[in-house]
PDB file of C-alpha atoms and ligand atoms in Angstrom:
ATOM      1  CA  MET A   1     105.976 114.444 120.844  1.00 42.00           C
ATOM      2  CA  SER A   2     108.673 113.570 123.273  1.00 43.00           C
ATOM      3  CA  LEU A   3     108.955 110.346 125.220  1.00 43.00           C
ATOM      4  CA  THR A   4     111.133 109.332 128.171  1.00 41.00           C
ATOM      5  CA  PRO A   5     112.771 106.164 128.044  1.00 40.00           C
ATOM      6  CA  ALA A   6     110.959 103.325 129.580  1.00 38.00           C
ATOM      7  CA  SER A   7     112.331 102.234 133.034  1.00 39.00           C
ATOM      8  CA  ALA A   8     114.758  99.150 133.110  1.00 38.00           C
ATOM      9  CA  ASP A   9     113.872  98.451 136.531  1.00 41.00           C
ATOM     10  CA  PRO A  10     112.122  94.985 136.493  1.00 41.00           C
ATOM     11  CA  THR A  11     110.074  95.800 139.860  1.00 46.00           C
ATOM     12  CA  PRO A  12     106.211  96.301 139.139  1.00 46.00           C
ATOM     13  CA  GLY A  13     105.150  99.584 139.563  1.00 45.00           C
ATOM     14  CA  ILE A  14     108.839 101.305 140.136  1.00 44.00           C
ATOM     15  CA  ALA A  15     110.334 103.254 137.275  1.00 44.00           C
ATOM     16  CA  GLY A  16     112.911 105.731 137.427  1.00 41.00           C
ATOM     17  CA  GLY A  17     112.795 105.710 141.264  1.00 42.00           C
ATOM     18  CA  SER A  18     109.157 107.114 141.508  1.00 56.00           C
ATOM     19  CA  SER A  19     106.074 104.843 141.482  1.00 91.00           C
ATOM     20  CA  VAL A  20     104.967 104.720 137.743  1.00 97.00           C
ATOM     21  CA  PRO A  21     102.874 101.890 136.639  1.00 98.00           C
ATOM     22  CA  ARG A  22     104.818  99.742 134.092  1.00 98.00           C
ATOM     23  CA  HIS A  23     101.543  98.935 132.252  1.00 98.00           C
ATOM     24  CA  VAL A  24      98.339 100.897 132.161  1.00 98.00           C
ATOM     25  CA  ALA A  25      94.861  99.597 130.726  1.00 98.00           C
ATOM     26  CA  ILE A  26      92.025 101.696 129.971  1.00 98.00           C
ATOM     27  CA  ILE A  27      88.011 100.891 129.590  1.00 98.00           C
ATOM     28  CA  MET A  28      87.458 104.027 127.501  1.00 98.00           C
ATOM     29  CA  ASP A  29      83.782 104.679 128.688  1.00 98.00           C
ATOM     30  CA  GLY A  30      81.394 107.133 128.047  1.00 98.00           C
ATOM     31  CA  ASN A  31      81.643 108.377 124.507  1.00 98.00           C
ATOM     32  CA  GLY A  32      77.878 108.000 123.811  1.00 98.00           C
ATOM     33  CA  ARG A  33      76.998 109.960 127.079  1.00 98.00           C
ATOM     34  CA  TRP A  34      79.388 112.880 125.963  1.00 98.00           C
ATOM     35  CA  ALA A  35      78.004 113.007 122.543  1.00 98.00           C
ATOM     36  CA  LYS A  36      74.333 112.967 124.055  1.00 98.00           C
ATOM     37  CA  ALA A  37      74.915 115.727 126.501  1.00 98.00           C
ATOM     38  CA  ARG A  38      75.969 117.594 123.544  1.00 98.00           C
ATOM     39  CA  GLY A  39      73.021 116.617 121.228  1.00 98.00           C
ATOM     40  CA  LEU A  40      75.602 115.298 118.967  1.00 98.00           C
ATOM     41  CA  PRO A  41      75.476 111.834 117.126  1.00 97.00           C
ATOM     42  CA  ARG A  42      77.319 109.036 119.182  1.00 97.00           C
ATOM     43  CA  ALA A  43      79.940 109.041 116.214  1.00 97.00           C
ATOM     44  CA  ALA A  44      80.953 112.562 117.347  1.00 98.00           C
ATOM     45  CA  GLY A  45      81.575 111.125 120.820  1.00 98.00           C
ATOM     46  CA  HIS A  46      83.858 108.150 119.499  1.00 98.00           C
ATOM     47  CA  ARG A  47      85.551 110.808 117.282  1.00 98.00           C
ATOM     48  CA  GLN A  48      86.513 112.708 120.450  1.00 98.00           C
ATOM     49  CA  GLY A  49      87.420 109.668 122.046  1.00 98.00           C
ATOM     50  CA  ALA A  50      90.029 108.714 119.614  1.00 98.00           C
ATOM     51  CA  GLU A  51      91.407 112.225 120.352  1.00 98.00           C
ATOM     52  CA  ALA A  52      91.747 111.529 123.776  1.00 98.00           C
ATOM     53  CA  ALA A  53      93.577 108.285 123.150  1.00 98.00           C
ATOM     54  CA  ARG A  54      96.048 110.302 121.281  1.00 97.00           C
ATOM     55  CA  LYS A  55      96.613 112.683 124.286  1.00 98.00           C
ATOM     56  CA  VAL A  56      96.658 110.025 127.007  1.00 98.00           C
ATOM     57  CA  LEU A  57      99.307 107.656 124.790  1.00 98.00           C
ATOM     58  CA  ARG A  58     101.485 110.839 124.676  1.00 98.00           C
ATOM     59  CA  ALA A  59     101.149 111.485 128.432  1.00 98.00           C
ATOM     60  CA  ALA A  60     101.569 107.870 129.163  1.00 98.00           C
ATOM     61  CA  GLY A  61     105.168 107.857 127.097  1.00 98.00           C
ATOM     62  CA  GLU A  62     106.166 110.966 128.823  1.00 98.00           C
ATOM     63  CA  ALA A  63     105.402 109.502 132.120  1.00 98.00           C
ATOM     64  CA  GLY A  64     107.472 106.522 131.530  1.00 98.00           C
ATOM     65  CA  VAL A  65     104.716 103.896 131.049  1.00 98.00           C
ATOM     66  CA  GLU A  66     105.937 101.063 129.157  1.00 98.00           C
ATOM     67  CA  CYS A  67     102.682  99.672 127.928  1.00 98.00           C
ATOM     68  CA  LEU A  68      99.433 101.267 127.459  1.00 98.00           C
ATOM     69  CA  THR A  69      96.382  99.045 126.647  1.00 98.00           C
ATOM     70  CA  LEU A  70      93.107 100.692 125.391  1.00 98.00           C
ATOM     71  CA  TYR A  71      89.867  98.768 125.127  1.00 98.00           C
ATOM     72  CA  ALA A  72      88.724  99.860 121.672  1.00 98.00           C
ATOM     73  CA  PHE A  73      86.305  97.085 120.642  1.00 97.00           C
ATOM     74  CA  SER A  74      85.100  94.224 122.853  1.00 97.00           C
ATOM     75  CA  SER A  75      83.842  90.876 121.551  1.00 96.00           C
ATOM     76  CA  GLU A  76      80.457  92.190 122.912  1.00 96.00           C
ATOM     77  CA  ASN A  77      80.494  95.198 120.785  1.00 96.00           C
ATOM     78  CA  TRP A  78      79.076  93.470 117.548  1.00 97.00           C
ATOM     79  CA  ARG A  79      75.628  93.876 119.443  1.00 97.00           C
ATOM     80  CA  ARG A  80      75.601  97.550 118.574  1.00 97.00           C
ATOM     81  CA  PRO A  81      73.731  98.797 115.317  1.00 96.00           C
ATOM     82  CA  GLU A  82      75.769  98.207 112.227  1.00 97.00           C
ATOM     83  CA  GLU A  83      75.982 101.956 111.636  1.00 97.00           C
ATOM     84  CA  GLU A  84      77.940 102.445 114.985  1.00 97.00           C
ATOM     85  CA  ILE A  85      80.095  99.443 114.221  1.00 97.00           C
ATOM     86  CA  ASN A  86      81.055 100.814 110.962  1.00 96.00           C
ATOM     87  CA  ASP A  87      81.696 104.316 112.481  1.00 96.00           C
ATOM     88  CA  LEU A  88      84.189 102.600 114.981  1.00 97.00           C
ATOM     89  CA  MET A  89      85.957 100.581 112.098  1.00 97.00           C
ATOM     90  CA  GLY A  90      86.228 103.833 110.118  1.00 97.00           C
ATOM     91  CA  LEU A  91      87.593 105.620 113.025  1.00 97.00           C
ATOM     92  CA  LEU A  92      90.087 102.527 113.517  1.00 97.00           C
ATOM     93  CA  ARG A  93      91.223 103.117 110.182  1.00 97.00           C
ATOM     94  CA  LEU A  94      91.514 106.841 110.430  1.00 97.00           C
ATOM     95  CA  TYR A  95      93.503 106.764 113.755  1.00 97.00           C
ATOM     96  CA  ILE A  96      95.820 104.267 112.209  1.00 97.00           C
ATOM     97  CA  ALA A  97      96.213 106.727 109.182  1.00 96.00           C
ATOM     98  CA  LYS A  98      96.815 109.596 111.011  1.00 96.00           C
ATOM     99  CA  GLU A  99      99.214 107.972 113.926  1.00 96.00           C
ATOM    100  CA  LEU A 100     101.211 105.297 112.420  1.00 97.00           C
ATOM    101  CA  GLY A 101     103.879 107.573 111.343  1.00 97.00           C
ATOM    102  CA  THR A 102     104.221 109.295 114.757  1.00 96.00           C
ATOM    103  CA  LEU A 103     103.842 105.650 116.407  1.00 97.00           C
ATOM    104  CA  HIS A 104     106.895 104.431 114.508  1.00 97.00           C
ATOM    105  CA  LYS A 105     108.831 107.860 114.740  1.00 97.00           C
ATOM    106  CA  GLU A 106     108.594 107.557 118.483  1.00 97.00           C
ATOM    107  CA  GLY A 107     109.563 103.837 118.818  1.00 98.00           C
ATOM    108  CA  ILE A 108     105.993 102.771 119.621  1.00 98.00           C
ATOM    109  CA  ARG A 109     105.146  98.995 119.008  1.00 98.00           C
ATOM    110  CA  LEU A 110     101.469  98.452 117.990  1.00 98.00           C
ATOM    111  CA  LYS A 111     100.059  95.132 119.482  1.00 98.00           C
ATOM    112  CA  ILE A 112      96.729  93.959 119.146  1.00 98.00           C
ATOM    113  CA  ILE A 113      94.977  91.728 121.701  1.00 98.00           C
ATOM    114  CA  GLY A 114      91.634  89.908 120.485  1.00 98.00           C
ATOM    115  CA  ASP A 115      90.878  88.593 117.224  1.00 97.00           C
ATOM    116  CA  HIS A 116      90.568  91.386 114.705  1.00 97.00           C
ATOM    117  CA  THR A 117      90.863  88.910 111.812  1.00 95.00           C
ATOM    118  CA  ALA A 118      86.903  89.004 112.164  1.00 95.00           C
ATOM    119  CA  PHE A 119      86.977  92.510 111.118  1.00 96.00           C
ATOM    120  CA  GLU A 120      86.262  93.603 107.373  1.00 95.00           C
ATOM    121  CA  PRO A 121      89.404  92.405 105.344  1.00 97.00           C
ATOM    122  CA  GLY A 122      90.275  96.080 104.431  1.00 96.00           C
ATOM    123  CA  THR A 123      90.387  97.084 107.896  1.00 97.00           C
ATOM    124  CA  ALA A 124      92.061  93.998 109.102  1.00 98.00           C
ATOM    125  CA  ARG A 125      94.648  94.476 106.611  1.00 98.00           C
ATOM    126  CA  LYS A 126      95.527  98.196 107.696  1.00 97.00           C
ATOM    127  CA  VAL A 127      95.790  96.889 111.139  1.00 98.00           C
ATOM    128  CA  ASP A 128      98.344  94.112 110.110  1.00 98.00           C
ATOM    129  CA  GLU A 129     100.342  96.484 108.151  1.00 98.00           C
ATOM    130  CA  ALA A 130     100.453  98.898 111.134  1.00 98.00           C
ATOM    131  CA  VAL A 131     101.554  96.021 113.831  1.00 98.00           C
ATOM    132  CA  ALA A 132     104.096  94.694 111.056  1.00 98.00           C
ATOM    133  CA  ARG A 133     105.642  98.338 110.305  1.00 98.00           C
ATOM    134  CA  THR A 134     106.037  98.881 114.499  1.00 98.00           C
ATOM    135  CA  ALA A 135     106.905  95.312 115.253  1.00 98.00           C
ATOM    136  CA  THR A 136     110.681  96.023 116.167  1.00 98.00           C
ATOM    137  CA  ASN A 137     110.054  99.203 118.114  1.00 98.00           C
ATOM    138  CA  SER A 138     110.739  98.728 121.666  1.00 98.00           C
ATOM    139  CA  ARG A 139     110.220 102.272 123.317  1.00 98.00           C
ATOM    140  CA  MET A 140     106.685 101.634 124.550  1.00 98.00           C
ATOM    141  CA  THR A 141     103.942  99.441 123.486  1.00 98.00           C
ATOM    142  CA  LEU A 142     100.331 100.443 122.505  1.00 98.00           C
ATOM    143  CA  ALA A 143      98.294  97.482 122.839  1.00 98.00           C
ATOM    144  CA  ILE A 144      94.603  97.893 121.315  1.00 98.00           C
ATOM    145  CA  ALA A 145      92.222  95.517 122.231  1.00 98.00           C
ATOM    146  CA  LEU A 146      89.963  94.699 119.254  1.00 98.00           C
ATOM    147  CA  ASN A 147      87.112  92.124 119.244  1.00 98.00           C
ATOM    148  CA  TYR A 148      88.750  91.303 122.510  1.00 98.00           C
ATOM    149  CA  GLY A 149      86.863  89.448 125.561  1.00 98.00           C
ATOM    150  CA  SER A 150      88.972  88.186 128.528  1.00 98.00           C
ATOM    151  CA  ARG A 151      86.832  84.901 128.810  1.00 98.00           C
ATOM    152  CA  ASN A 152      87.237  83.881 125.283  1.00 98.00           C
ATOM    153  CA  GLU A 153      91.119  84.738 125.522  1.00 98.00           C
ATOM    154  CA  LEU A 154      91.022  82.189 128.551  1.00 98.00           C
ATOM    155  CA  VAL A 155      89.277  79.533 126.550  1.00 98.00           C
ATOM    156  CA  ASN A 156      91.821  79.999 123.435  1.00 98.00           C
ATOM    157  CA  ALA A 157      94.520  79.647 126.152  1.00 98.00           C
ATOM    158  CA  ALA A 158      93.056  76.459 127.916  1.00 98.00           C
ATOM    159  CA  ARG A 159      92.561  74.932 124.152  1.00 98.00           C
ATOM    160  CA  SER A 160      96.264  75.477 123.060  1.00 98.00           C
ATOM    161  CA  LEU A 161      97.579  74.094 126.101  1.00 98.00           C
ATOM    162  CA  ALA A 162      95.190  71.199 125.849  1.00 98.00           C
ATOM    163  CA  GLN A 163      96.308  70.515 122.303  1.00 98.00           C
ATOM    164  CA  ARG A 164     100.242  70.619 123.557  1.00 98.00           C
ATOM    165  CA  VAL A 165      99.327  68.015 126.084  1.00 98.00           C
ATOM    166  CA  ALA A 166      97.148  65.892 123.758  1.00 98.00           C
ATOM    167  CA  GLY A 167     100.152  66.223 121.252  1.00 98.00           C
ATOM    168  CA  GLY A 168     102.629  64.743 123.850  1.00 98.00           C
ATOM    169  CA  GLU A 169     104.340  68.075 123.904  1.00 98.00           C
ATOM    170  CA  MET A 170     104.007  68.728 127.496  1.00 97.00           C
ATOM    171  CA  GLU A 171     102.641  67.136 130.787  1.00 98.00           C
ATOM    172  CA  ALA A 172      99.289  68.091 132.153  1.00 98.00           C
ATOM    173  CA  GLN A 173     100.944  68.543 135.334  1.00 98.00           C
ATOM    174  CA  ALA A 174     103.239  71.313 133.794  1.00 98.00           C
ATOM    175  CA  ILE A 175     100.501  73.683 133.219  1.00 98.00           C
ATOM    176  CA  ASP A 176     100.874  76.280 135.980  1.00 98.00           C
ATOM    177  CA  GLU A 177     100.144  79.847 136.155  1.00 98.00           C
ATOM    178  CA  ALA A 178     103.261  80.727 134.007  1.00 98.00           C
ATOM    179  CA  ALA A 179     102.084  78.511 131.231  1.00 98.00           C
ATOM    180  CA  ILE A 180      98.579  80.111 131.299  1.00 98.00           C
ATOM    181  CA  GLU A 181     100.266  83.507 131.278  1.00 98.00           C
ATOM    182  CA  ALA A 182     102.281  82.560 128.299  1.00 98.00           C
ATOM    183  CA  ALA A 183      99.226  81.507 126.374  1.00 98.00           C
ATOM    184  CA  LEU A 184      97.335  84.508 126.700  1.00 98.00           C
ATOM    185  CA  ASP A 185      97.160  87.400 124.066  1.00 98.00           C
ATOM    186  CA  THR A 186      99.132  89.545 126.578  1.00 98.00           C
ATOM    187  CA  ALA A 187     102.182  87.162 126.792  1.00 98.00           C
ATOM    188  CA  ASP A 188     104.948  89.470 125.944  1.00 97.00           C
ATOM    189  CA  LEU A 189     103.437  92.566 128.004  1.00 98.00           C
ATOM    190  CA  PRO A 190     104.694  93.886 131.318  1.00 98.00           C
ATOM    191  CA  PRO A 191     102.331  92.727 134.242  1.00 97.00           C
ATOM    192  CA  LEU A 192      99.370  94.986 134.597  1.00 98.00           C
ATOM    193  CA  ASP A 193      99.690  97.585 137.392  1.00 98.00           C
ATOM    194  CA  LEU A 194      96.825  99.954 137.040  1.00 98.00           C
ATOM    195  CA  LEU A 195      93.339  99.476 135.091  1.00 98.00           C
ATOM    196  CA  ILE A 196      91.249 102.741 134.806  1.00 98.00           C
ATOM    197  CA  ARG A 197      87.635 102.743 133.807  1.00 98.00           C
ATOM    198  CA  THR A 198      85.933 106.173 132.944  1.00 98.00           C
ATOM    199  CA  SER A 199      82.298 107.227 133.200  1.00 98.00           C
ATOM    200  CA  GLY A 200      81.626 106.210 136.534  1.00 98.00           C
ATOM    201  CA  GLU A 201      80.716 102.702 135.879  1.00 98.00           C
ATOM    202  CA  ARG A 202      82.417 100.119 138.205  1.00 98.00           C
ATOM    203  CA  ARG A 203      82.793  96.945 136.072  1.00 97.00           C
ATOM    204  CA  LEU A 204      85.491  94.962 134.068  1.00 98.00           C
ATOM    205  CA  SER A 205      83.104  93.953 131.297  1.00 97.00           C
ATOM    206  CA  ASN A 206      85.265  91.131 130.288  1.00 98.00           C
ATOM    207  CA  PHE A 207      88.744  93.176 130.092  1.00 98.00           C
ATOM    208  CA  LEU A 208      91.934  91.424 131.102  1.00 98.00           C
ATOM    209  CA  LEU A 209      90.356  89.462 133.965  1.00 98.00           C
ATOM    210  CA  TRP A 210      93.460  87.201 134.793  1.00 98.00           C
ATOM    211  CA  GLN A 211      95.797  90.174 134.091  1.00 98.00           C
ATOM    212  CA  ALA A 212      93.757  92.352 136.712  1.00 98.00           C
ATOM    213  CA  ALA A 213      94.394  89.729 139.705  1.00 97.00           C
ATOM    214  CA  TYR A 214      96.731  92.397 141.118  1.00 95.00           C
ATOM    215  CA  ALA A 215      96.405  95.538 139.266  1.00 97.00           C
ATOM    216  CA  GLU A 216      95.063  98.477 141.178  1.00 97.00           C
ATOM    217  CA  LEU A 217      91.539  99.534 139.967  1.00 98.00           C
ATOM    218  CA  LEU A 218      90.728 103.004 139.349  1.00 98.00           C
ATOM    219  CA  PHE A 219      87.299 104.239 138.525  1.00 98.00           C
ATOM    220  CA  VAL A 220      86.572 107.851 137.861  1.00 98.00           C
ATOM    221  CA  ASP A 221      83.597 109.901 136.913  1.00 98.00           C
ATOM    222  CA  THR A 222      85.069 111.701 133.649  1.00 98.00           C
ATOM    223  CA  LEU A 223      83.705 110.591 130.457  1.00 98.00           C
ATOM    224  CA  TRP A 224      86.300 109.292 128.203  1.00 98.00           C
ATOM    225  CA  PRO A 225      86.312 112.044 125.426  1.00 98.00           C
ATOM    226  CA  ASP A 226      86.997 114.516 128.417  1.00 98.00           C
ATOM    227  CA  PHE A 227      89.947 112.384 129.743  1.00 98.00           C
ATOM    228  CA  ASP A 228      93.255 113.829 128.727  1.00 98.00           C
ATOM    229  CA  GLY A 229      97.134 114.074 129.774  1.00 98.00           C
ATOM    230  CA  ASP A 230      96.285 115.700 133.214  1.00 98.00           C
ATOM    231  CA  ALA A 231      93.790 113.316 134.152  1.00 98.00           C
ATOM    232  CA  LEU A 232      96.410 110.270 133.110  1.00 98.00           C
ATOM    233  CA  ARG A 233      99.046 112.139 135.346  1.00 98.00           C
ATOM    234  CA  LEU A 234      96.404 112.219 138.203  1.00 98.00           C
ATOM    235  CA  ALA A 235      95.718 108.693 138.027  1.00 98.00           C
ATOM    236  CA  ILE A 236      99.536 107.742 138.038  1.00 98.00           C
ATOM    237  CA  ALA A 237      99.750 109.943 141.185  1.00 97.00           C
ATOM    238  CA  ASP A 238      97.023 108.163 142.487  1.00 97.00           C
ATOM    239  CA  PHE A 239      98.518 104.576 142.032  1.00 97.00           C
ATOM    240  CA  GLY A 240     101.865 106.024 143.254  1.00 94.00           C
ATOM    241  CA  ASN A 241     100.115 106.688 146.697  1.00 93.00           C
ATOM    242  CA  ARG A 242      98.878 103.261 147.070  1.00 90.00           C
ATOM    243  CA  GLU A 243     100.376 100.267 148.994  1.00 85.00           C
ATOM    244  CA  ARG A 244     100.658  97.080 146.939  1.00 82.00           C
ATOM    245  CA  ARG A 245     100.871  93.905 149.057  1.00 83.00           C
ATOM    246  CA  TYR A 246     100.272  91.084 146.943  1.00 86.00           C
ATOM    247  CA  GLY A 247      98.818  89.265 149.628  1.00 86.00           C
ATOM    248  CA  GLY A 248     101.607  89.828 151.997  1.00 88.00           C
ATOM    249  CA  LEU A 249     101.542  92.113 155.028  1.00 83.00           C
TER     250      LEU A 249
HETATM  251  C1  FPP B 301      82.528 103.196 125.116  1.00 70.48           C
HETATM  252  O1  FPP B 301      81.745 104.290 125.058  1.00 70.48           O
HETATM  253  C2  FPP B 301      83.583 103.367 123.982  1.00 70.48           C
HETATM  254  C3  FPP B 301      83.479 102.520 122.859  1.00 70.48           C
HETATM  255  C4  FPP B 301      82.717 101.158 122.743  1.00 70.48           C
HETATM  256  C5  FPP B 301      84.719 102.531 121.599  1.00 70.48           C
HETATM  257  C6  FPP B 301      85.966 103.164 122.417  1.00 70.48           C
HETATM  258  C7  FPP B 301      86.344 103.490 120.930  1.00 70.48           C
HETATM  259  C8  FPP B 301      87.028 104.911 120.695  1.00 70.48           C
HETATM  260  C9  FPP B 301      87.465 105.386 121.896  1.00 70.48           C
HETATM  261  C10 FPP B 301      87.617 105.325 119.597  1.00 70.48           C
HETATM  262  C11 FPP B 301      88.481 104.514 118.978  1.00 70.48           C
HETATM  263  C12 FPP B 301      89.926 104.553 119.550  1.00 70.48           C
HETATM  264  C13 FPP B 301      91.160 103.945 118.962  1.00 70.48           C
HETATM  265  C14 FPP B 301      92.424 104.205 119.814  1.00 70.48           C
HETATM  266  C15 FPP B 301      91.239 103.827 117.577  1.00 70.48           C
HETATM  267  P1  FPP B 301      80.259 104.001 125.039  1.00 70.48           P
HETATM  268  O2  FPP B 301      79.952 104.277 123.488  1.00 70.48           O
HETATM  269  O3  FPP B 301      79.666 102.761 125.386  1.00 70.48           O
HETATM  270  O4  FPP B 301      79.543 105.135 125.756  1.00 70.48           O
HETATM  271  P2  FPP B 301      78.358 105.270 126.485  1.00 70.48           P
HETATM  272  O5  FPP B 301      78.387 104.208 127.579  1.00 70.48           O
HETATM  273  O6  FPP B 301      78.155 106.640 126.856  1.00 70.48           O
HETATM  274  O7  FPP B 301      77.208 105.145 125.727  1.00 70.48           O
END
């Protein structure tokens, strides 16, 4: 796959002279319904969902998106049956095994948001190895949210800042928006420009709540396994037609 280099333009949402979101995040919803409609087990929907993730990553890179963040496993997903959790973990290991070489070759850094250390040790280790192998890549970032919940991320940020204040490292007065941003899992990612949710649901479901403050939201009816490069290009075109005022006129 070939990727165009990410724009060096620091303006949010402006890359290469056209309006391309620097950071796109996706709530990949609808795998179960996709499978059910075909009389298949839910695992088949997740498998097709992983294939969609592969296609969308390639299209994002080609469009000049600097960072793609995918919600693969929420901190609430532990409530699913054990068999489905195991299927999702197996799929994550398979995705890493199949895609790591391509990610590295294409200069894509893998980053995890959330706490994957709660995963079974073999899976957590594979994730760590993939992150370490791609750590110095700089062409694009693929951030995968694993055992992620936005409120929990904010709780952790508040705790770490409180500890620094208690330890005399910083003044309480110095806690501002930048300090909170710097304490989030997404600290080293570009500002979130576009958040997409598939499958017709119109909720954020505890995903990137702080980061979405000024993001454009796009809800599409397509079930995630049917989302592909063309669907992403349409989403980017829709983003390009929006006027972002950040509270101004
Ligand atoms: C939501 O669909 C999807 C998930 C909870 C899992 C997302 C995981 C993947 C797409 C596969 C792994 C991807 C990578 C990048 C490793 P749902 O099951 O809630 O669907 P439903 O609402 O139709 O039941």
